[in-house]
């Protein structure tokens, strides 16, 4: 019995995830690029904090 159904969790976001991943790969800027900056800003806003840092 699986504890978490990961597929069900990301299913509503799948197409957007694919698009974002393609953007990053096409740009070649996956370290400190504009998509990382946008992710960090959105994460900080969502969490209600001043700063957020994306890490692998």
mmCIF file of N, CA and C in Angstrom:
data_model
loop_
_atom_site.group_PDB
_atom_site.id
_atom_site.type_symbol
_atom_site.label_atom_id
_atom_site.label_comp_id
_atom_site.label_asym_id
_atom_site.label_seq_id
_atom_site.Cartn_x
_atom_site.Cartn_y
_atom_site.Cartn_z
ATOM 1 N N UNK A 1 0.845 -1.172 0.000
ATOM 2 C CA UNK A 1 0.000 0.000 0.000
ATOM 3 C C UNK A 1 0.898 1.246 0.000
ATOM 4 N N UNK A 2 0.819 2.062 -1.053
ATOM 5 C CA UNK A 2 1.653 3.264 -1.097
ATOM 6 C C UNK A 2 1.164 4.303 -0.079
ATOM 7 N N UNK A 3 2.119 4.969 0.549
ATOM 8 C CA UNK A 3 1.769 5.998 1.525
ATOM 9 C C UNK A 3 1.325 7.288 0.852
ATOM 10 N N UNK A 4 1.953 7.604 -0.291
ATOM 11 C CA UNK A 4 1.660 8.850 -0.989
ATOM 12 C C UNK A 4 1.507 8.556 -2.473
ATOM 13 N N UNK A 5 0.453 9.053 -3.079
ATOM 14 C CA UNK A 5 0.258 8.900 -4.517
ATOM 15 C C UNK A 5 0.815 10.145 -5.206
ATOM 16 N N UNK A 6 2.102 10.105 -5.527
ATOM 17 C CA UNK A 6 2.786 11.259 -6.106
ATOM 18 C C UNK A 6 2.178 11.638 -7.451
ATOM 19 N N UNK A 7 1.816 10.674 -8.248
ATOM 20 C CA UNK A 7 1.217 10.970 -9.559
ATOM 21 C C UNK A 7 -0.069 11.777 -9.414
ATOM 22 N N UNK A 8 -0.883 11.419 -8.459
ATOM 23 C CA UNK A 8 -2.132 12.157 -8.247
ATOM 24 C C UNK A 8 -1.856 13.580 -7.781
ATOM 25 N N UNK A 9 -0.763 13.767 -7.030
ATOM 26 C CA UNK A 9 -0.433 15.100 -6.529
ATOM 27 C C UNK A 9 0.023 16.030 -7.643
ATOM 28 N N UNK A 10 0.840 15.536 -8.569
ATOM 29 C CA UNK A 10 1.351 16.433 -9.605
ATOM 30 C C UNK A 10 0.527 16.408 -10.889
ATOM 31 N N UNK A 11 -0.451 15.529 -10.999
ATOM 32 C CA UNK A 11 -1.255 15.423 -12.223
ATOM 33 C C UNK A 11 -1.875 16.753 -12.662
ATOM 34 N N UNK A 12 -2.452 17.544 -11.755
ATOM 35 C CA UNK A 12 -3.047 18.813 -12.194
ATOM 36 C C UNK A 12 -2.012 19.818 -12.709
ATOM 37 N N UNK A 13 -0.762 19.630 -12.343
ATOM 38 C CA UNK A 13 0.303 20.567 -12.723
ATOM 39 C C UNK A 13 1.192 20.040 -13.841
ATOM 40 N N UNK A 14 0.922 18.843 -14.322
ATOM 41 C CA UNK A 14 1.840 18.163 -15.230
ATOM 42 C C UNK A 14 2.183 18.973 -16.473
ATOM 43 N N UNK A 15 1.202 19.523 -17.146
ATOM 44 C CA UNK A 15 1.483 20.263 -18.383
ATOM 45 C C UNK A 15 2.314 21.510 -18.107
ATOM 46 N N UNK A 16 1.989 22.235 -17.034
ATOM 47 C CA UNK A 16 2.776 23.420 -16.686
ATOM 48 C C UNK A 16 4.198 23.027 -16.312
ATOM 49 N N UNK A 17 4.357 21.935 -15.581
ATOM 50 C CA UNK A 17 5.693 21.463 -15.225
ATOM 51 C C UNK A 17 6.511 21.139 -16.471
ATOM 52 N N UNK A 18 5.895 20.456 -17.423
ATOM 53 C CA UNK A 18 6.589 20.110 -18.665
ATOM 54 C C UNK A 18 7.020 21.367 -19.416
ATOM 55 N N UNK A 19 6.136 22.369 -19.474
ATOM 56 C CA UNK A 19 6.458 23.617 -20.164
ATOM 57 C C UNK A 19 7.616 24.336 -19.484
ATOM 58 N N UNK A 20 7.571 24.413 -18.165
ATOM 59 C CA UNK A 20 8.627 25.104 -17.420
ATOM 60 C C UNK A 20 9.962 24.387 -17.565
ATOM 61 N N UNK A 21 9.942 23.068 -17.508
ATOM 62 C CA UNK A 21 11.178 22.298 -17.662
ATOM 63 C C UNK A 21 11.754 22.515 -19.050
ATOM 64 N N UNK A 22 10.905 22.512 -20.072
ATOM 65 C CA UNK A 22 11.360 22.753 -21.443
ATOM 66 C C UNK A 22 11.965 24.148 -21.576
ATOM 67 N N UNK A 23 11.354 25.158 -20.943
ATOM 68 C CA UNK A 23 11.893 26.520 -20.985
ATOM 69 C C UNK A 23 13.301 26.566 -20.408
ATOM 70 N N UNK A 24 13.478 25.933 -19.268
ATOM 71 C CA UNK A 24 14.788 25.933 -18.613
ATOM 72 C C UNK A 24 15.811 25.216 -19.483
ATOM 73 N N UNK A 25 15.460 24.056 -19.996
ATOM 74 C CA UNK A 25 16.397 23.300 -20.823
ATOM 75 C C UNK A 25 16.720 24.039 -22.114
ATOM 76 N N UNK A 26 15.722 24.654 -22.734
ATOM 77 C CA UNK A 26 15.950 25.397 -23.972
ATOM 78 C C UNK A 26 16.835 26.615 -23.751
ATOM 79 N N UNK A 27 16.685 27.280 -22.606
ATOM 80 C CA UNK A 27 17.482 28.479 -22.328
ATOM 81 C C UNK A 27 18.904 28.131 -21.914
ATOM 82 N N UNK A 28 19.099 26.952 -21.334
ATOM 83 C CA UNK A 28 20.418 26.566 -20.844
ATOM 84 C C UNK A 28 20.786 27.267 -19.543
ATOM 85 N N UNK A 29 19.866 28.030 -18.974
ATOM 86 C CA UNK A 29 20.125 28.759 -17.733
ATOM 87 C C UNK A 29 19.386 28.095 -16.585
ATOM 88 N N UNK A 30 19.985 27.064 -16.045
ATOM 89 C CA UNK A 30 19.347 26.369 -14.940
ATOM 90 C C UNK A 30 20.044 26.657 -13.617
ATOM 91 N N UNK A 31 21.109 27.470 -13.662
ATOM 92 C CA UNK A 31 21.786 27.915 -12.451
ATOM 93 C C UNK A 31 21.703 29.432 -12.421
ATOM 94 N N UNK A 32 21.036 29.973 -11.431
ATOM 95 C CA UNK A 32 20.887 31.422 -11.245
ATOM 96 C C UNK A 32 20.256 32.123 -12.439
ATOM 97 N N UNK A 33 19.438 31.447 -13.183
ATOM 98 C CA UNK A 33 18.755 32.046 -14.324
ATOM 99 C C UNK A 33 17.457 32.717 -13.901
ATOM 100 N N UNK A 34 16.750 33.301 -14.858
ATOM 101 C CA UNK A 34 15.507 34.009 -14.543
ATOM 102 C C UNK A 34 14.415 33.096 -13.982
ATOM 103 N N UNK A 35 14.394 31.848 -14.395
ATOM 104 C CA UNK A 35 13.387 30.925 -13.862
ATOM 105 C C UNK A 35 13.655 30.590 -12.401
ATOM 106 N N UNK A 36 14.926 30.475 -12.045
ATOM 107 C CA UNK A 36 15.275 30.217 -10.645
ATOM 108 C C UNK A 36 14.892 31.427 -9.797
ATOM 109 N N UNK A 37 15.206 32.613 -10.295
ATOM 110 C CA UNK A 37 14.860 33.841 -9.575
ATOM 111 C C UNK A 37 13.341 33.929 -9.365
ATOM 112 N N UNK A 38 12.586 33.646 -10.413
ATOM 113 C CA UNK A 38 11.122 33.694 -10.311
ATOM 114 C C UNK A 38 10.615 32.660 -9.308
ATOM 115 N N UNK A 39 11.187 31.460 -9.345
ATOM 116 C CA UNK A 39 10.793 30.415 -8.399
ATOM 117 C C UNK A 39 11.049 30.863 -6.965
ATOM 118 N N UNK A 40 12.229 31.433 -6.721
ATOM 119 C CA UNK A 40 12.574 31.871 -5.375
ATOM 120 C C UNK A 40 11.641 32.985 -4.896
ATOM 121 N N UNK A 41 11.312 33.913 -5.779
ATOM 122 C CA UNK A 41 10.398 35.000 -5.410
ATOM 123 C C UNK A 41 9.001 34.464 -5.110
ATOM 124 N N UNK A 42 8.520 33.539 -5.933
ATOM 125 C CA UNK A 42 7.197 32.956 -5.709
ATOM 126 C C UNK A 42 7.169 32.113 -4.439
ATOM 127 N N UNK A 43 8.247 31.381 -4.182
ATOM 128 C CA UNK A 43 8.321 30.569 -2.966
ATOM 129 C C UNK A 43 8.315 31.464 -1.733
ATOM 130 N N UNK A 44 9.079 32.557 -1.764
ATOM 131 C CA UNK A 44 9.123 33.483 -0.630
ATOM 132 C C UNK A 44 7.744 34.091 -0.376
ATOM 133 N N UNK A 45 7.070 34.501 -1.442
ATOM 134 C CA UNK A 45 5.733 35.083 -1.294
ATOM 135 C C UNK A 45 4.756 34.058 -0.720
ATOM 136 N N UNK A 46 4.808 32.838 -1.222
ATOM 137 C CA UNK A 46 3.917 31.778 -0.748
ATOM 138 C C UNK A 46 4.158 31.479 0.732
ATOM 139 N N UNK A 47 5.439 31.474 1.124
ATOM 140 C CA UNK A 47 5.800 31.149 2.502
ATOM 141 C C UNK A 47 5.681 32.340 3.448
ATOM 142 N N UNK A 48 5.499 33.539 2.887
ATOM 143 C CA UNK A 48 5.381 34.728 3.717
ATOM 144 C C UNK A 48 6.688 35.158 4.349
ATOM 145 N N UNK A 49 7.779 34.939 3.622
ATOM 146 C CA UNK A 49 9.100 35.324 4.114
ATOM 147 C C UNK A 49 9.745 36.292 3.134
ATOM 148 N N UNK A 50 10.818 36.952 3.580
ATOM 149 C CA UNK A 50 11.489 37.941 2.740
ATOM 150 C C UNK A 50 12.265 37.281 1.600
ATOM 151 N N UNK A 51 12.943 36.177 1.884
ATOM 152 C CA UNK A 51 13.791 35.517 0.896
ATOM 153 C C UNK A 51 13.592 34.008 0.927
ATOM 154 N N UNK A 52 13.828 33.386 -0.219
ATOM 155 C CA UNK A 52 13.844 31.925 -0.323
ATOM 156 C C UNK A 52 14.957 31.558 -1.294
ATOM 157 N N UNK A 53 15.587 30.433 -1.068
ATOM 158 C CA UNK A 53 16.686 29.987 -1.918
ATOM 159 C C UNK A 53 16.348 28.600 -2.443
ATOM 160 N N UNK A 54 16.380 28.460 -3.762
ATOM 161 C CA UNK A 54 16.144 27.162 -4.376
ATOM 162 C C UNK A 54 17.434 26.354 -4.396
ATOM 163 N N UNK A 55 17.356 25.119 -3.978
ATOM 164 C CA UNK A 55 18.517 24.227 -3.999
ATOM 165 C C UNK A 55 18.109 22.892 -4.614
ATOM 166 N N UNK A 56 19.102 22.186 -5.117
ATOM 167 C CA UNK A 56 18.831 20.882 -5.715
ATOM 168 C C UNK A 56 18.909 19.802 -4.662
#
